[in-house]
Tab-separated table of C-alpha atoms and ligand atoms in Angstrom:
chain	number	residue	atom	x	y	z
A	43	MET	CA	142.545	76.463	114.958
A	44	PRO	CA	139.515	78.378	113.788
A	45	GLU	CA	136.182	76.719	114.417
A	46	PRO	CA	134.975	74.934	111.299
A	47	THR	CA	132.064	76.919	109.969
A	48	THR	CA	128.955	75.096	108.919
A	49	PRO	CA	127.454	76.625	105.820
A	50	GLN	CA	124.466	78.679	106.891
A	51	LYS	CA	121.123	77.928	105.355
A	52	PRO	CA	119.939	81.142	103.727
A	53	LYS	CA	117.288	82.750	105.882
A	54	THR	CA	113.716	82.809	104.646
A	55	ARG	CA	112.652	86.265	103.654
A	56	VAL	CA	109.819	88.355	105.019
A	57	LEU	CA	108.348	91.441	103.380
A	58	THR	CA	105.831	93.871	104.705
A	59	GLY	CA	105.222	97.562	104.473
A	60	ASP	CA	103.280	100.618	105.487
A	61	THR	CA	101.933	103.499	103.496
A	62	PRO	CA	103.313	106.673	105.062
A	63	THR	CA	100.157	108.509	106.112
A	64	GLY	CA	101.198	109.971	109.456
A	65	ARG	CA	102.182	108.687	112.829
A	66	LEU	CA	101.654	105.058	113.806
A	67	HIS	CA	99.139	104.181	116.507
A	68	LEU	CA	98.476	101.319	118.919
A	69	GLY	CA	96.368	99.486	116.327
A	70	HIS	CA	99.392	99.275	114.016
A	71	PHE	CA	101.524	98.060	116.885
A	72	VAL	CA	99.398	95.119	118.039
A	73	GLY	CA	98.192	94.368	114.505
A	74	SER	CA	101.542	94.097	112.800
A	75	ILE	CA	104.609	95.889	114.189
A	76	GLU	CA	104.893	93.637	117.229
A	77	ARG	CA	105.092	90.647	114.916
A	78	ARG	CA	107.864	92.281	112.903
A	79	LEU	CA	109.949	92.788	116.027
A	80	ALA	CA	110.005	89.053	116.613
A	81	MET	CA	110.492	88.152	112.963
A	82	GLN	CA	113.540	90.364	112.451
A	83	HIS	CA	115.533	87.932	114.606
A	84	GLN	CA	114.494	84.847	112.669
A	85	HIS	CA	114.233	85.900	109.033
A	86	GLU	CA	115.719	88.308	106.582
A	87	CYS	CA	113.146	91.079	106.870
A	88	PHE	CA	112.370	93.843	104.407
A	89	PHE	CA	110.158	96.637	105.678
A	90	LEU	CA	108.898	98.713	102.812
A	91	LEU	CA	108.023	102.396	102.857
A	92	ALA	CA	105.159	102.387	100.354
A	93	ASN	CA	105.632	106.041	99.447
A	94	MET	CA	104.349	105.553	95.890
A	95	HIS	CA	101.076	104.307	97.351
A	96	ALA	CA	100.745	107.499	99.358
A	97	PHE	CA	100.487	109.383	96.059
A	98	THR	CA	97.406	107.386	95.031
A	99	THR	CA	95.229	109.490	97.339
A	100	ARG	CA	97.510	112.477	98.063
A	101	TRP	CA	99.238	113.127	94.754
A	102	ASP	CA	98.985	116.861	95.443
A	103	LYS	CA	100.768	116.688	98.809
A	104	PRO	CA	104.382	115.718	98.028
A	105	ASP	CA	105.856	117.610	100.988
A	106	GLU	CA	103.545	115.875	103.432
A	107	ILE	CA	104.345	112.484	101.952
A	108	ARG	CA	108.049	113.123	102.263
A	109	ALA	CA	107.697	114.185	105.909
A	110	ASP	CA	105.450	111.187	106.665
A	111	THR	CA	108.001	108.852	105.089
A	112	ILE	CA	110.743	110.040	107.444
A	113	GLU	CA	108.322	110.042	110.367
A	114	ILE	CA	107.242	106.439	109.887
A	115	VAL	CA	110.855	105.277	109.920
A	116	LYS	CA	111.275	107.052	113.261
A	117	ASP	CA	108.169	105.248	114.499
A	118	TRP	CA	109.585	101.905	113.348
A	119	LEU	CA	112.942	102.558	114.962
A	120	SER	CA	111.346	103.680	118.188
A	121	CYS	CA	109.316	100.462	118.269
A	122	GLY	CA	112.564	98.513	118.136
A	123	ILE	CA	112.918	97.706	114.457
A	124	ASP	CA	116.658	97.283	114.254
A	125	PRO	CA	118.328	98.358	111.002
A	126	SER	CA	121.275	96.078	111.723
A	127	LEU	CA	118.823	93.163	111.491
A	128	ALA	CA	116.123	94.334	109.092
A	129	HIS	CA	116.204	96.349	105.877
A	130	VAL	CA	114.222	99.568	105.589
A	131	VAL	CA	113.308	99.911	101.910
A	132	LEU	CA	112.151	102.912	99.919
A	133	GLN	CA	109.641	101.724	97.337
A	134	THR	CA	110.369	104.476	94.792
A	135	GLU	CA	114.057	103.477	94.635
A	136	VAL	CA	113.367	99.835	93.789
A	137	PRO	CA	112.700	99.992	90.041
A	138	ALA	CA	112.032	96.250	89.806
A	139	ILE	CA	108.797	96.811	91.734
A	140	ALA	CA	107.401	99.166	89.102
A	141	GLU	CA	108.464	96.840	86.291
A	142	LEU	CA	107.008	93.713	87.875
A	143	SER	CA	103.755	95.629	88.415
A	144	TRP	CA	103.359	95.861	84.633
A	145	PHE	CA	103.930	92.157	84.130
A	146	PHE	CA	101.494	91.241	86.895
A	147	ALA	CA	98.866	93.657	85.578
A	148	MET	CA	98.496	91.293	82.594
A	149	LEU	CA	97.755	88.331	84.835
A	150	ILE	CA	95.100	89.874	87.072
A	151	PRO	CA	91.604	90.311	85.661
A	152	PHE	CA	90.467	93.933	85.812
A	153	ASN	CA	87.261	92.888	87.580
A	154	ARG	CA	89.212	91.132	90.239
A	155	VAL	CA	91.022	94.372	91.087
A	156	MET	CA	87.792	96.347	91.199
A	157	SER	CA	86.031	93.816	93.418
A	158	ASN	CA	88.911	93.594	95.905
A	159	PRO	CA	87.128	94.228	99.250
A	160	THR	CA	89.961	96.343	100.667
A	161	ILE	CA	89.892	98.647	97.637
A	162	LYS	CA	86.099	98.944	97.905
A	163	THR	CA	86.197	99.682	101.633
A	164	GLU	CA	88.860	102.337	101.124
A	165	ILE	CA	86.886	104.048	98.372
A	166	ASP	CA	83.983	104.308	100.852
A	167	ALA	CA	85.963	105.145	103.972
A	168	LYS	CA	88.077	107.805	102.286
A	169	GLY	CA	85.102	109.230	100.438
A	170	LEU	CA	86.824	108.842	97.081
A	171	GLY	CA	83.500	108.579	95.250
A	172	ASP	CA	84.073	107.790	91.585
A	173	SER	CA	86.714	110.416	90.992
A	174	TYR	CA	89.733	108.506	92.224
A	175	PRO	CA	92.676	108.220	89.857
A	176	PHE	CA	93.477	105.122	87.836
A	177	GLY	CA	96.520	104.732	90.088
A	178	PHE	CA	94.373	104.114	93.128
A	179	PRO	CA	93.109	100.601	92.304
A	180	LEU	CA	96.427	99.994	90.534
A	181	TYR	CA	98.216	100.109	93.875
A	182	SER	CA	96.820	96.664	94.674
A	183	VAL	CA	98.667	95.270	91.637
A	184	GLY	CA	101.721	97.225	92.733
A	185	GLN	CA	101.431	95.644	96.167
A	186	CYS	CA	101.719	92.172	94.574
A	187	ALA	CA	104.996	93.377	93.074
A	188	ASP	CA	106.153	94.894	96.392
A	189	ILE	CA	105.821	91.466	97.888
A	190	LEU	CA	106.912	89.176	95.084
A	191	ALA	CA	110.018	91.224	94.234
A	192	PHE	CA	111.432	89.707	97.430
A	193	ARG	CA	110.103	86.160	96.949
A	194	PRO	CA	109.247	86.055	100.667
A	195	ALA	CA	107.800	83.150	102.601
A	196	PHE	CA	105.747	85.369	104.927
A	197	VAL	CA	103.964	88.704	104.879
A	198	PRO	CA	103.024	89.966	108.359
A	199	VAL	CA	99.983	92.248	107.992
A	200	GLY	CA	96.837	93.512	109.674
A	201	GLU	CA	93.585	91.757	108.854
A	202	ASP	CA	92.514	94.479	106.414
A	203	GLN	CA	95.392	93.546	104.098
A	204	VAL	CA	94.421	89.909	103.655
A	205	PRO	CA	92.545	90.463	100.340
A	206	HIS	CA	95.715	92.013	98.910
A	207	ILE	CA	97.768	89.035	100.001
A	208	GLU	CA	95.185	86.741	98.409
A	209	MET	CA	95.581	88.610	95.136
A	210	CYS	CA	99.344	88.345	95.453
A	211	ARG	CA	99.120	84.597	96.013
A	212	PHE	CA	96.875	84.321	92.983
A	213	VAL	CA	99.270	86.233	90.748
A	214	ALA	CA	102.303	84.266	91.965
A	215	GLY	CA	100.565	80.988	91.140
A	216	LYS	CA	99.365	82.266	87.791
A	217	PHE	CA	102.841	83.487	86.805
A	218	ASN	CA	104.379	80.144	87.721
A	219	GLN	CA	101.771	78.313	85.675
A	220	VAL	CA	101.875	80.557	82.612
A	221	TYR	CA	105.627	81.132	82.324
A	222	CYS	CA	107.290	78.362	84.315
A	223	ALA	CA	105.130	75.395	83.320
A	224	VAL	CA	104.087	74.696	86.906
A	225	ASN	CA	101.105	72.403	86.925
A	226	ASN	CA	97.859	73.895	88.223
A	227	ARG	CA	97.515	71.011	90.660
A	228	THR	CA	100.940	71.558	92.207
A	229	PRO	CA	100.549	72.195	95.963
A	230	GLU	CA	101.348	75.813	96.828
A	231	ASP	CA	104.390	74.923	98.903
A	232	ASP	CA	105.949	73.077	95.966
A	233	HIS	CA	105.789	75.797	93.323
A	234	VAL	CA	109.469	76.697	93.506
A	235	LYS	CA	110.561	73.054	93.538
A	236	ALA	CA	108.431	72.575	90.436
A	237	GLY	CA	110.305	75.358	88.645
A	238	GLY	CA	108.216	78.397	89.559
A	239	VAL	CA	109.923	81.751	90.054
A	240	PHE	CA	107.665	82.735	92.937
A	241	PRO	CA	106.972	81.004	96.228
A	242	ILE	CA	103.306	81.432	97.237
A	243	PRO	CA	103.643	83.738	100.259
A	244	LYS	CA	101.605	83.371	103.420
A	245	ALA	CA	99.959	86.221	105.337
A	246	LYS	CA	100.698	86.332	109.064
A	247	VAL	CA	97.964	88.287	110.796
A	248	GLY	CA	98.926	89.956	114.080
A	249	ARG	CA	97.912	89.121	117.641
A	250	VAL	CA	95.034	91.605	117.667
A	251	ALA	CA	93.245	91.600	114.334
A	252	ARG	CA	91.141	94.659	115.081
A	253	LEU	CA	91.735	97.142	117.861
A	254	PRO	CA	88.836	99.550	118.361
A	255	GLY	CA	89.459	103.273	118.585
A	256	ILE	CA	88.683	105.308	121.673
A	257	ASP	CA	85.243	106.078	120.212
A	258	GLY	CA	84.513	102.472	121.146
A	259	THR	CA	82.954	101.511	117.815
A	260	HIS	CA	85.206	101.956	114.799
A	261	LYS	CA	88.572	100.391	114.163
A	262	MET	CA	91.423	102.573	115.432
A	263	SER	CA	92.380	104.887	112.614
A	264	LYS	CA	94.128	108.196	112.272
A	265	SER	CA	91.543	109.584	109.874
A	266	LEU	CA	88.674	108.854	112.286
A	267	GLY	CA	90.375	110.804	115.067
A	268	ASN	CA	90.045	107.891	117.506
A	269	ALA	CA	93.692	106.849	117.699
A	270	ILE	CA	96.277	106.690	120.459
A	271	PHE	CA	99.611	107.356	118.789
A	272	LEU	CA	102.842	105.633	119.729
A	273	SER	CA	104.348	109.088	120.130
A	274	ASP	CA	101.591	110.468	122.412
A	275	PRO	CA	102.937	111.737	125.750
A	276	PRO	CA	101.830	109.881	128.931
A	277	LYS	CA	99.158	112.417	129.948
A	278	GLU	CA	97.634	112.353	126.483
A	279	VAL	CA	97.419	108.561	126.671
A	280	GLN	CA	95.582	108.733	130.008
A	281	LYS	CA	93.248	111.436	128.679
A	282	LYS	CA	92.382	109.412	125.618
A	283	ILE	CA	91.852	106.203	127.576
A	284	ASN	CA	89.517	108.105	129.897
A	285	ARG	CA	87.379	108.968	126.896
A	286	ILE	CA	86.634	105.336	125.988
A	287	PHE	CA	82.876	105.161	126.255
A	288	THR	CA	81.251	102.139	127.895
A	289	GLY	CA	77.840	103.471	128.914
A	290	ARG	CA	78.256	101.819	132.317
A	291	GLN	CA	76.771	103.735	135.295
A	292	SER	CA	78.444	102.269	138.381
A	293	ALA	CA	81.125	99.903	139.660
A	294	THR	CA	78.493	97.372	140.689
A	295	GLU	CA	76.779	97.230	137.348
A	296	PRO	CA	77.727	94.022	135.483
A	297	GLY	CA	79.774	95.096	132.451
A	298	ASP	CA	80.033	93.773	128.914
A	299	VAL	CA	83.353	91.915	128.649
A	300	ASN	CA	83.386	92.462	124.903
A	301	ASN	CA	83.139	96.233	124.966
A	302	ALA	CA	85.935	98.449	123.698
A	303	LEU	CA	87.451	98.979	127.147
A	304	MET	CA	87.712	95.246	127.703
A	305	GLN	CA	89.215	94.749	124.244
A	306	PHE	CA	91.930	97.171	125.296
A	307	VAL	CA	92.390	95.235	128.536
A	308	ASP	CA	92.817	92.065	126.502
A	309	ALA	CA	95.314	93.693	124.182
A	310	PHE	CA	97.512	95.450	126.746
A	311	ILE	CA	97.181	93.842	130.174
A	312	PRO	CA	98.942	90.517	130.886
A	313	GLN	CA	96.651	87.570	130.314
A	314	GLU	CA	96.166	86.425	133.893
A	315	ARG	CA	95.391	89.878	135.241
A	316	ALA	CA	93.141	90.583	132.254
A	317	ALA	CA	91.141	87.421	133.005
A	318	GLU	CA	90.722	88.504	136.614
A	319	LEU	CA	89.577	91.991	135.630
A	320	LYS	CA	87.122	90.617	133.106
A	321	ASP	CA	85.685	88.199	135.619
A	322	ARG	CA	85.087	90.952	138.169
A	323	TYR	CA	83.792	93.292	135.491
A	324	ALA	CA	81.233	90.760	134.297
A	325	ARG	CA	79.961	90.259	137.848
A	326	GLY	CA	79.836	93.963	138.711
A	327	ASP	CA	82.237	93.220	141.548
A	328	ASN	CA	82.900	96.793	142.594
A	329	LEU	CA	85.295	97.507	139.739
A	330	GLY	CA	84.749	100.946	138.290
A	331	ASP	CA	85.646	101.950	134.755
A	332	GLY	CA	87.885	104.673	136.205
A	333	HIS	CA	90.077	102.131	137.991
A	334	ILE	CA	90.397	99.982	134.930
A	335	LYS	CA	91.232	102.982	132.785
A	336	GLN	CA	93.995	103.998	135.131
A	337	GLU	CA	95.551	100.535	135.167
A	338	LEU	CA	95.193	100.347	131.404
A	339	ALA	CA	96.842	103.707	130.779
A	340	GLU	CA	99.716	102.660	133.057
A	341	ALA	CA	100.199	99.454	131.086
A	342	ILE	CA	100.122	101.300	127.777
A	343	ASN	CA	102.499	103.969	129.026
A	344	ALA	CA	104.893	101.270	130.219
A	345	LEU	CA	104.816	99.800	126.720
A	346	LEU	CA	105.370	103.205	125.112
A	347	GLU	CA	108.072	104.468	127.465
A	348	PRO	CA	111.041	102.740	125.793
A	349	MET	CA	109.677	103.919	122.441
A	350	ARG	CA	109.624	107.519	123.673
A	351	ALA	CA	113.203	107.180	124.828
A	352	ARG	CA	114.407	105.782	121.508
A	353	ARG	CA	112.455	108.403	119.554
A	354	ALA	CA	114.029	111.224	121.557
A	355	GLU	CA	117.397	110.140	120.135
A	356	TYR	CA	116.214	110.798	116.593
A	357	ASP	CA	114.437	114.032	117.396
A	358	LYS	CA	117.490	115.632	118.961
A	359	PRO	CA	118.351	118.987	117.456
A	360	GLY	CA	121.763	119.283	115.839
A	361	ARG	CA	122.696	116.257	113.796
A	362	THR	CA	119.220	115.799	112.570
A	363	GLY	CA	117.541	112.474	112.955
A	364	ASP	CA	116.575	112.853	109.323
A	365	ASP	CA	120.149	112.280	108.147
A	366	THR	CA	120.362	109.151	110.226
A	367	VAL	CA	117.050	107.952	108.828
A	368	ILE	CA	118.085	108.596	105.240
A	369	ASP	CA	121.318	106.620	105.783
A	370	ILE	CA	119.276	103.719	107.093
A	371	ILE	CA	116.964	103.865	104.096
A	372	ARG	CA	119.890	104.019	101.689
A	373	ARG	CA	121.496	100.902	103.135
A	374	GLY	CA	118.279	98.915	103.330
A	375	THR	CA	117.306	99.845	99.792
A	376	ALA	CA	120.702	98.786	98.427
A	377	ARG	CA	120.187	95.274	99.798
A	378	ALA	CA	116.574	95.306	98.577
A	379	ASN	CA	117.730	96.047	95.052
A	380	GLU	CA	120.108	93.061	95.093
A	381	VAL	CA	117.205	90.731	95.746
A	382	ALA	CA	114.632	92.543	93.602
A	383	GLU	CA	116.937	92.774	90.563
A	384	GLU	CA	117.593	89.057	90.833
A	385	THR	CA	113.854	88.394	90.975
A	386	LEU	CA	113.195	90.652	88.004
A	387	TRP	CA	115.824	88.827	85.955
A	388	MET	CA	114.323	85.464	86.882
A	389	ALA	CA	110.875	86.726	85.892
A	390	LYS	CA	112.180	88.145	82.605
A	391	GLU	CA	113.919	84.925	81.732
A	392	ALA	CA	110.724	83.018	82.412
A	393	MET	CA	108.857	85.464	80.156
A	394	ARG	CA	111.476	85.055	77.387
A	395	LEU	CA	112.500	88.651	78.021
A	396	GLY	CA	115.999	87.715	79.107
A	397	PHE	CA	117.784	89.480	76.251
A	398	PHE	CA	120.665	90.878	78.274
A	399	ARG	CA	121.289	91.644	81.894
A	400	ARG	CA	121.442	95.167	83.147
A	401	GLY	CA	123.303	96.610	86.096
A	402	LEU	CA	121.892	98.996	88.627
A	403	THR	CA	124.073	101.471	90.432
A	404	THR	CA	123.127	102.620	93.874
A	405	ALA	CA	124.112	105.857	95.534
B	654	LIG	N1	98.793	98.589	101.689
B	654	LIG	C1	99.522	98.490	102.926
B	654	LIG	C2	98.837	99.390	103.975
B	654	LIG	O1	98.204	100.359	103.612
B	654	LIG	C3	100.950	98.913	102.802
B	654	LIG	C4	101.745	98.034	101.880
B	654	LIG	C5	102.279	98.392	100.680
B	654	LIG	C6	102.098	96.674	102.103
B	654	LIG	N2	102.944	97.355	100.144
B	654	LIG	C7	102.866	96.294	100.971
B	654	LIG	C8	101.827	95.743	103.128
B	654	LIG	C9	103.342	94.980	100.833
B	654	LIG	C10	102.322	94.468	102.985
B	654	LIG	C11	103.068	94.077	101.863
B	654	LIG	O2	98.982	99.150	105.140
């Protein structure tokens, strides 16, 4: 007799994404990717390739964006994102995202977009001045749609993304109030029960909110040239770690346990050993920076080794890894469109736009 099957509770959904801008680095890993690896076993995860967003600052570099899109999937896969568990989604092939962006754009005050701290910081950091395209601030509205198209419970992100998630939560609540008659005093966790289309999603910030770069001051970032990439070879990792500046003169000089080197120790060396190192460092107990850097590079290389091995599979000549990657994207996006089309229909019905249902064919 076959085992009686208990009906499975549908899994909660998780959505997050990356803008393809080049290779991923250690800051991405401890800030967000690591979290995704755990979540893919517990939830239905959608990992979005925000390729449209890449055009907001690099509209004139379509070839680069395409290459970066493939590259980031290889980074994800080498980290252990498993396409049999999680869906890899191509933003530009989920039309519901673009359509929902329009609807949401009506619910978000223009000033709120322009005072979004992440948008402001990016305008500064990327030197966009006042000549950025209209599409640049618009991406933050688009990001609300990226998320809400999947009606997820959680959005695992780095700290810098929290203002975007706040805006997304705002727009979800507003939509539910305006079109679904949800009361403005309804607790956020009860919006769906009260008839709202959108659950109010929660940000899940990673284990290390801010990893410094090897310059020791700024946040690790590709554009600042202070990053250790997940695909760096072992020697390169050691070389970069050796460059972390501490200003310390000798092994007996008491060190600052909050400096960049020690933040790396905290992020990559097991807790107990890290505590011991920090204690000795603080006391100037004959522990030179060089020793710490060696131990640190070994720990990081041990973390990266399985990633290098998995990546090598996709970079093999012959059957190109790119074909494999595109198959993965195609499958993930097909599932994404099932959910996103359903969401769009629900939203349209709520907005009295439910005239007739359309179908969407997928390659
Ligand atoms: N803006 C995010 C970044 O630059 C990428 C992103 C796009 C995203 N859409 C998203 C993150 C939706 C979380 C959820 O890193």
